[in-house]
Short mmCIF file of C-alpha atoms and ligand atoms in Angstrom, two decimals:
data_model
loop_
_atom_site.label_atom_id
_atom_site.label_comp_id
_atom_site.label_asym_id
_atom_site.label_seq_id
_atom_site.Cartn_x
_atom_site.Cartn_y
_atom_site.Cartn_z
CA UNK T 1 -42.89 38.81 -3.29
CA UNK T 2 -39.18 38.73 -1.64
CA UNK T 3 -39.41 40.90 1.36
CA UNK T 4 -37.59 41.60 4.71
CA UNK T 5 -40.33 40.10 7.46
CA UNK T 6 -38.68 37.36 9.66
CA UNK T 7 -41.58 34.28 9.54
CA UNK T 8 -41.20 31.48 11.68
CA UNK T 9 -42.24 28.63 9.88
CA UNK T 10 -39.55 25.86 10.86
CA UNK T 11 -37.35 25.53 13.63
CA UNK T 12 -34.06 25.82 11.50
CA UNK T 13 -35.39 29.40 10.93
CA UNK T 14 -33.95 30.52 13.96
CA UNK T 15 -30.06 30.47 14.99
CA UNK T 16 -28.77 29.22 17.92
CA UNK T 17 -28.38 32.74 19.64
CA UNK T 18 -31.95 33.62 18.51
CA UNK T 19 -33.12 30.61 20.27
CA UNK T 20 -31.45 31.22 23.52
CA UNK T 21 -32.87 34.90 23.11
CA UNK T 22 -36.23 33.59 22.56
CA UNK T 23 -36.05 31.53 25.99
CA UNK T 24 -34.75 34.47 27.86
CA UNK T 25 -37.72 36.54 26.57
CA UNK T 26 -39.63 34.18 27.45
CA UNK T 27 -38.61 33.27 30.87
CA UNK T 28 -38.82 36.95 31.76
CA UNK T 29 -41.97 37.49 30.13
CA UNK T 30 -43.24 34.42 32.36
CA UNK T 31 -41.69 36.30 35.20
CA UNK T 32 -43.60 39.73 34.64
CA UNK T 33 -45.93 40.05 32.00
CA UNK T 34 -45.64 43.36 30.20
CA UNK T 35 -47.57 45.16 27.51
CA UNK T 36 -45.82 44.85 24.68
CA UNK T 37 -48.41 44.46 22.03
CA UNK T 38 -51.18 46.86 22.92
CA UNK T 39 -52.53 47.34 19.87
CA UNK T 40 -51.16 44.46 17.74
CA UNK T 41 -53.54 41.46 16.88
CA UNK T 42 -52.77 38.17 15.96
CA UNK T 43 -54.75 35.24 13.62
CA UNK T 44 -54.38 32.01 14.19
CA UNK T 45 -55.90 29.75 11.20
CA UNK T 46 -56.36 26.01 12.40
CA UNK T 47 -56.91 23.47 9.38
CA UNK T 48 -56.49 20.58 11.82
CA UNK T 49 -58.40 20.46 15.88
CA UNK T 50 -56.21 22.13 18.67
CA UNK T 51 -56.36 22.51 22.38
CA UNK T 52 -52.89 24.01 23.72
CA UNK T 53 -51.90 25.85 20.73
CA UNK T 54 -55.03 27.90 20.17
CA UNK T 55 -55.69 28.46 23.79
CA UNK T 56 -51.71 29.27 24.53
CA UNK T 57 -51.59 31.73 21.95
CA UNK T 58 -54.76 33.41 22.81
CA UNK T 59 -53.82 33.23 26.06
CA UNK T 60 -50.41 34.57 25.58
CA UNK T 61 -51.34 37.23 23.38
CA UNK T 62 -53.77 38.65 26.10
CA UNK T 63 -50.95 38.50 28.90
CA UNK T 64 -48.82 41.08 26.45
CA UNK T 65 -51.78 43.43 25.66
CA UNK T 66 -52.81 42.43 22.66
CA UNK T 67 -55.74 40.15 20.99
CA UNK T 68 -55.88 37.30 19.08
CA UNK T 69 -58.95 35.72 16.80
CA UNK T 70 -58.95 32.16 16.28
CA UNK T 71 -60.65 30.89 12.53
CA UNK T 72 -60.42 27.69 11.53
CA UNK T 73 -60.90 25.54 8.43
CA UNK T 74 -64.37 25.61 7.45
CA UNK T 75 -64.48 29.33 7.79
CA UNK T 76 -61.51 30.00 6.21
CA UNK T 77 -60.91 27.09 3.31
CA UNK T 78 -57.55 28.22 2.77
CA UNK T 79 -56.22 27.09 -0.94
CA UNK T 80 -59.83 26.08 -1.42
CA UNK T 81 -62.58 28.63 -1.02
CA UNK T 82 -59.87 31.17 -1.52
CA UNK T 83 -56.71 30.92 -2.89
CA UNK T 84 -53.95 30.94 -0.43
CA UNK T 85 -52.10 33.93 -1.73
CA UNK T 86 -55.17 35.93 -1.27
CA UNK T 87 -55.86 35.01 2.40
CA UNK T 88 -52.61 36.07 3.39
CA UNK T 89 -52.61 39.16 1.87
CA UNK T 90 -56.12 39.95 2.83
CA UNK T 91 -55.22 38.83 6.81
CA UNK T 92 -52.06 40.77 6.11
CA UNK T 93 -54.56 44.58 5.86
CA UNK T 94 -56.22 43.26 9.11
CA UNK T 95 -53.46 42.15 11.50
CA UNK T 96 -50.00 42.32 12.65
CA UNK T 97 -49.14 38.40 12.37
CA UNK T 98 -50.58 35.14 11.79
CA UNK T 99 -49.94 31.73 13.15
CA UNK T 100 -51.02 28.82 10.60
CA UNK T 101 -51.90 25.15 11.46
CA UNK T 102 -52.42 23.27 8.37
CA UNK T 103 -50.99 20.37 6.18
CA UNK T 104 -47.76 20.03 4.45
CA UNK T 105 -45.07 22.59 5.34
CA UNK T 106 -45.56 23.92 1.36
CA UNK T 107 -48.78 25.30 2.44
CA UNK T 108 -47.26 27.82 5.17
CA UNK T 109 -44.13 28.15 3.00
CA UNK T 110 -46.69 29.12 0.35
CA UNK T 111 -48.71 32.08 2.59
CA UNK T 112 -45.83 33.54 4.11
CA UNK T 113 -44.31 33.93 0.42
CA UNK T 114 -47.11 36.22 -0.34
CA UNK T 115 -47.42 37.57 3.63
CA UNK T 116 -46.19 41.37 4.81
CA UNK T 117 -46.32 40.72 8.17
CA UNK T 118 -44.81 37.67 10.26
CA UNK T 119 -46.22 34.05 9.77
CA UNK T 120 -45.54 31.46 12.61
CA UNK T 121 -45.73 27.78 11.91
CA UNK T 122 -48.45 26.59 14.22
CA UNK T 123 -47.86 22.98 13.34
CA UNK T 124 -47.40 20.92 9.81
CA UNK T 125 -47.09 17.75 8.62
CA UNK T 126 -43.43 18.64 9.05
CA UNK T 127 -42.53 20.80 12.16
CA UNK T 128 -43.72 21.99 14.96
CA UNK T 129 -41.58 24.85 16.33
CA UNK T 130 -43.78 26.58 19.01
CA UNK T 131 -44.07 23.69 20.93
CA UNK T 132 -39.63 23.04 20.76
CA UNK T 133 -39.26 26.34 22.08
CA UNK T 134 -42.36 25.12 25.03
CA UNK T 135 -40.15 22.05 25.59
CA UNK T 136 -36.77 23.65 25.94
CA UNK T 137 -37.97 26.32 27.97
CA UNK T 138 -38.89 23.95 30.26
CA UNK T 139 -36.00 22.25 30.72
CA UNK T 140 -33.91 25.36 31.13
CA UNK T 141 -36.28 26.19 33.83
CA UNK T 142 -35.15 22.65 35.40
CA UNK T 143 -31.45 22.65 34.48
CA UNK T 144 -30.77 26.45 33.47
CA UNK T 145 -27.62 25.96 31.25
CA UNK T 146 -28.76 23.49 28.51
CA UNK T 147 -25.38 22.61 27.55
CA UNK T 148 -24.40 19.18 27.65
CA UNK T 149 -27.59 17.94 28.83
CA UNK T 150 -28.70 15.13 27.59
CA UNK T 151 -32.34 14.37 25.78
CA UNK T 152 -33.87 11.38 24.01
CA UNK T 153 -36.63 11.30 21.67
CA UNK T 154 -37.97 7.71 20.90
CA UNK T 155 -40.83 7.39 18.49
CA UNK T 156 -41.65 8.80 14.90
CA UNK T 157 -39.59 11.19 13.40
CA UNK T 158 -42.56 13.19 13.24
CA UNK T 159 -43.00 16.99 13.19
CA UNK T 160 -42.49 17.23 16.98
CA UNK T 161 -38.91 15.23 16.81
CA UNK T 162 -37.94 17.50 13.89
CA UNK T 163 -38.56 20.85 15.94
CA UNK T 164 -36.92 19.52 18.90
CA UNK T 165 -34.24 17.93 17.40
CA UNK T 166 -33.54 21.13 15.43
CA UNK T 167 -33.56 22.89 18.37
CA UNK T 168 -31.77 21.03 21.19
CA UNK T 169 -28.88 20.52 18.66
CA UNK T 170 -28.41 23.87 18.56
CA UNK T 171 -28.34 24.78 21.71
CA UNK T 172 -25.29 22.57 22.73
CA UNK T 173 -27.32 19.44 23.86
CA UNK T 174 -26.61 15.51 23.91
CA UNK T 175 -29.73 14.85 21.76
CA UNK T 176 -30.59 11.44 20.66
CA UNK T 177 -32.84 10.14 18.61
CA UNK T 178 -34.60 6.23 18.57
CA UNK T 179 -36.96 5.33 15.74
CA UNK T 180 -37.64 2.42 14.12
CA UNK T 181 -36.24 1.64 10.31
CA UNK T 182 -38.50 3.52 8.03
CA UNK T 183 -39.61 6.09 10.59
CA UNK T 184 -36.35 8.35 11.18
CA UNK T 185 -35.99 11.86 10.13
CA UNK T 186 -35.74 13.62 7.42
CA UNK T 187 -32.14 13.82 5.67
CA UNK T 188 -32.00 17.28 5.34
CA UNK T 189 -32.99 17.64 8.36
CA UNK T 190 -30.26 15.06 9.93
CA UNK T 191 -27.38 17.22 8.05
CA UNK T 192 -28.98 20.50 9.21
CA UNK T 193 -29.31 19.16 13.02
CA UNK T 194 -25.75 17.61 12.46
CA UNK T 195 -24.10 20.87 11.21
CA UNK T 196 -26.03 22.83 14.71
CA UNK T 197 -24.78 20.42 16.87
CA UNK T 198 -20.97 20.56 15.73
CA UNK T 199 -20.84 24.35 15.89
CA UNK T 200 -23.03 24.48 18.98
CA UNK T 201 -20.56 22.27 20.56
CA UNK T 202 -23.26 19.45 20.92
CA UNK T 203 -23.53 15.72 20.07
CA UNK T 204 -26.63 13.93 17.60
CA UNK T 205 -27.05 10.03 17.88
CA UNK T 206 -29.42 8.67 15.58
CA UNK T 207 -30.49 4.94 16.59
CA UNK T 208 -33.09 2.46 16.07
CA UNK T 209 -33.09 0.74 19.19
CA UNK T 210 -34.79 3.02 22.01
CA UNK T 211 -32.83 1.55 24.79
CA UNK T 212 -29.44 2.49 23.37
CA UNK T 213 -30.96 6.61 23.11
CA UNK T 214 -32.18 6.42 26.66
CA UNK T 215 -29.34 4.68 28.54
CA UNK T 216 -28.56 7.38 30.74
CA UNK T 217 -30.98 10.14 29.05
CA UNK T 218 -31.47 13.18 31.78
CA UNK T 219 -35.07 13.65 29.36
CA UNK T 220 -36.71 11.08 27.78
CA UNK T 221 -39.43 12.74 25.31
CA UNK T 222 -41.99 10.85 23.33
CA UNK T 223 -45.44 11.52 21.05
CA UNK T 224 -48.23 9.59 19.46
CA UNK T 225 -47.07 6.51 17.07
CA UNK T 226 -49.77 8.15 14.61
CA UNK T 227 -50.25 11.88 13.88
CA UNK T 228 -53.36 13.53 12.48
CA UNK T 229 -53.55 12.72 8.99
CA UNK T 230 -52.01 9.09 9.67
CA UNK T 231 -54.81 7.90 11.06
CA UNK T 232 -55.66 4.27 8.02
CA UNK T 233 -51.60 3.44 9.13
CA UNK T 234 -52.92 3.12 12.82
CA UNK T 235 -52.59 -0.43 13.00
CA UNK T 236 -49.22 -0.68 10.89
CA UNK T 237 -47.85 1.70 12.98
CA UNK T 238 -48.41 0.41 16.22
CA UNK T 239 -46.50 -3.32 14.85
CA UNK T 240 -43.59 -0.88 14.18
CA UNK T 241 -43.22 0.52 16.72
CA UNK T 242 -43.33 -2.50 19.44
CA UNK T 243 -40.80 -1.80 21.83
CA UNK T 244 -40.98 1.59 21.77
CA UNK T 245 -43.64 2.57 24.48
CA UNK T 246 -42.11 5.06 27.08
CA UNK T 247 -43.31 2.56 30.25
CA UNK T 248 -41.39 1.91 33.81
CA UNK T 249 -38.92 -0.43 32.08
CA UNK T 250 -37.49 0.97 28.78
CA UNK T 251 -37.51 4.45 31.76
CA UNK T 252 -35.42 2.07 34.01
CA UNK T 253 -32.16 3.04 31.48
CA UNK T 254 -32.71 6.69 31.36
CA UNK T 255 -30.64 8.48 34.18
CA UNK T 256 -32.20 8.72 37.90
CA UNK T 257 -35.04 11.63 38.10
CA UNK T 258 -34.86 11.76 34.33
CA UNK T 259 -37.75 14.15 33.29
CA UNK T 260 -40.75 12.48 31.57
CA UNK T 261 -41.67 14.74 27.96
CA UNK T 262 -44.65 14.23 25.68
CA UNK T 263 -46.30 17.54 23.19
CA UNK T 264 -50.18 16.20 24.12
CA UNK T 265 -52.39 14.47 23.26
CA UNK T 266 -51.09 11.48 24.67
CA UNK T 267 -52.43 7.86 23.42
CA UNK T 268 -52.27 6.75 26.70
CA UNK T 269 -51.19 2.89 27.00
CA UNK T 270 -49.99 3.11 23.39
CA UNK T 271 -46.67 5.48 23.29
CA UNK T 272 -46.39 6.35 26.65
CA UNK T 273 -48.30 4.34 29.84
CA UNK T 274 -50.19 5.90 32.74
CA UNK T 275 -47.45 5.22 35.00
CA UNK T 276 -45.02 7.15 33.19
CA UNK T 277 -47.05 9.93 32.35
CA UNK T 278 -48.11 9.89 36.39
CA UNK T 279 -44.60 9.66 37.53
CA UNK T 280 -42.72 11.98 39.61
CA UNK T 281 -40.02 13.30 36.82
CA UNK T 282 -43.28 14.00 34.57
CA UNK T 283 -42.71 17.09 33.26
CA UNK T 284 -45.37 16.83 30.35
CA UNK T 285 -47.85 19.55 32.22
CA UNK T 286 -44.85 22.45 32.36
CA UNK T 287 -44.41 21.81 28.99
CA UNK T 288 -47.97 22.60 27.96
CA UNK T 289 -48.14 25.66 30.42
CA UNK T 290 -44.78 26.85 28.45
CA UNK T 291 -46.50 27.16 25.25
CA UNK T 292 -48.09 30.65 26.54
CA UNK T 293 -44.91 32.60 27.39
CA UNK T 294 -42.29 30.74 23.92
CA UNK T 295 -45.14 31.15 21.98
CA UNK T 296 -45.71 35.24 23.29
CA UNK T 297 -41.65 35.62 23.37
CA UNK T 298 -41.57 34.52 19.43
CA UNK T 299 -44.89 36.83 18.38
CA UNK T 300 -42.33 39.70 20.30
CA UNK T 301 -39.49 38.49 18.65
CA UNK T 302 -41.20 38.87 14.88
CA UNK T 303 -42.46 41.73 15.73
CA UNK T 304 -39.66 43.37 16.88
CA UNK T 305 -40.15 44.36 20.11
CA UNK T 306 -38.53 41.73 22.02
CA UNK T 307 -35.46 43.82 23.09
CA UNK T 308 -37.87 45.93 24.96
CA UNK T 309 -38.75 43.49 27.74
CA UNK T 310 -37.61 44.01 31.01
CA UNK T 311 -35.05 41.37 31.81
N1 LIG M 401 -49.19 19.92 21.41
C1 LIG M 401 -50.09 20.59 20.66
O1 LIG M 401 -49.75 21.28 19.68
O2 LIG M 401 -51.37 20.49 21.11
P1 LIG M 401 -52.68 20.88 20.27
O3 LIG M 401 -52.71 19.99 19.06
O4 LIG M 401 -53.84 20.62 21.21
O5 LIG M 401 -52.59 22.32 19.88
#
């Protein structure tokens, strides 16, 4: 069905400019909302539970003028009920664009194949974009110019670290990157982050041993040991992954005021403890507020109106 619509379905879908765009839209957007999508409407389809996503976008939507409908699984039964080529061209006569939480990143690779209008990747097995763009956002909001900052992810290389890594790397950042043996990215995604960060003019250290990513980390970002869908390798995972809970002492290393980062929902006392996610350089609650205004900068940006807002 080869045609011209820009989807965002992965974080690697964007370039490095089009990600600094996207945070300037935003950050003006957050500034002074402005009606840029009267009359547009956007679907979300949730195959897995949400809080922030589904209420961001919503939310976001509204603040620009348009409307959003949320459906989710049992309504819809994407691939199963219906097939998924016919949901998205059926959703495609109602609305403008679509954001789609669901499974493996086939599935959303699969309806925006057969989609005429812009598909966002609401979260997959294998990325999670929207909430990258959330988490940069806020740290250009602490730091402003992103280059050469520093940032350390230590957990799974789950679809949160692939988004973020994607994205830090190429925006110019020291980004870093502790999992245990087993757990670590993707390879593709390691050469694709790698290639970013040497034309971005950044740096990407992949290590096993959290201590050595945080020593002097200005961010220290972490999420849950087990995603949805992981749930039987609970207890596996949390053996693994010893030594990696974000708590006062493995924070001692990072630099002083490093920020605090974790998506939500936390597993509180398992990846990250109270203490940490209390602290002072917690930043965790910006980054879910962010998700409104990256989130209503990228529906803008597919839609093509994001040169229009008033900078
Ligand atoms: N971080 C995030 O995507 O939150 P939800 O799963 O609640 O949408």
């Amino acid at each position: 069905m080869g045609n011209q619509v820009r989807h965002l379905l992965s974080a690697a879908d964007l370039s490095g400019e089009e990600i600094s765009f996207l945070l300037d839209t935003a950050s003006a957007l957050k500034r002074k909302p402005q009606p840029l999508l009267k009359g547009k409407h956007l679907a979300l389809l949730f195959e897995k539970p949400s809080l922030r996503t589904r209420v961001s976008f919503e939310i976001g939507i509204h603040h620009l003028g348009g409307t959003a409908m949320s459906l989710n699984a049992n309504e819809v039964g994407l691939g199963e009920r219906e097939a998924i080529r016919d949901v998205s061209r059926v959703l495609a006569r109602y609305v403008d664009i679509v954001a789609v939480r669901t499974f493996g990143q086939a599935i959303v690779e699969e309806y925006a194949e057969f989609s005429s209008i812009p598909v966002i990747n609401a979260l997959t097995n294998e990325e999670h974009p929207c909430q990258a763009l959330a988490d940069i956002l806020t740290l250009k909001e602490k730091w402003g110019d992103l280059r050469g900052r520093s940032i350390a992810f230590v957990g799974d290389g789950n679809n949160v670290a692939a988004s973020l890594i994607l994205t830090a790397a190429s925006l110019g950042m020291d980004t870093r990157m502790a999992a245990p043996k087993g757990y670590g990215l993707p390879e593709w995604l390691v050469s694709e982050a790698s290639a970013r960060a040497a034309s971005s003019g950044g740096k990407l250290t992949l290590v096993t041993d959290p201590r050595a990513a945080i020593r002097g980390a200005e961010a220290v970002y972490t999420d849950v040991w087990t995603s949805m869908g992981q749930e039987r390798e609970a207890e596996r995972r949390r053996i693994d992954f010893a030594g990696f809970q974000l708590n006062s002492d493995l924070m001692s290393g990072a630099a002083l005021g490093a920020f605090v980062m974790h998506d939500l929902p936390a597993h509180r006392g398992e990846e990250i403890t109270d203490e940490v996610i209390e602290s002072p350089g917690s930043i965790i609650f910006d980054q879910a507020e962010n998700r409104v205004w990256a989130q209503a900068a990228a529906v803008a940006f597919l839609l093509g109106v994001a040169h229009q807002v008033e900078r």
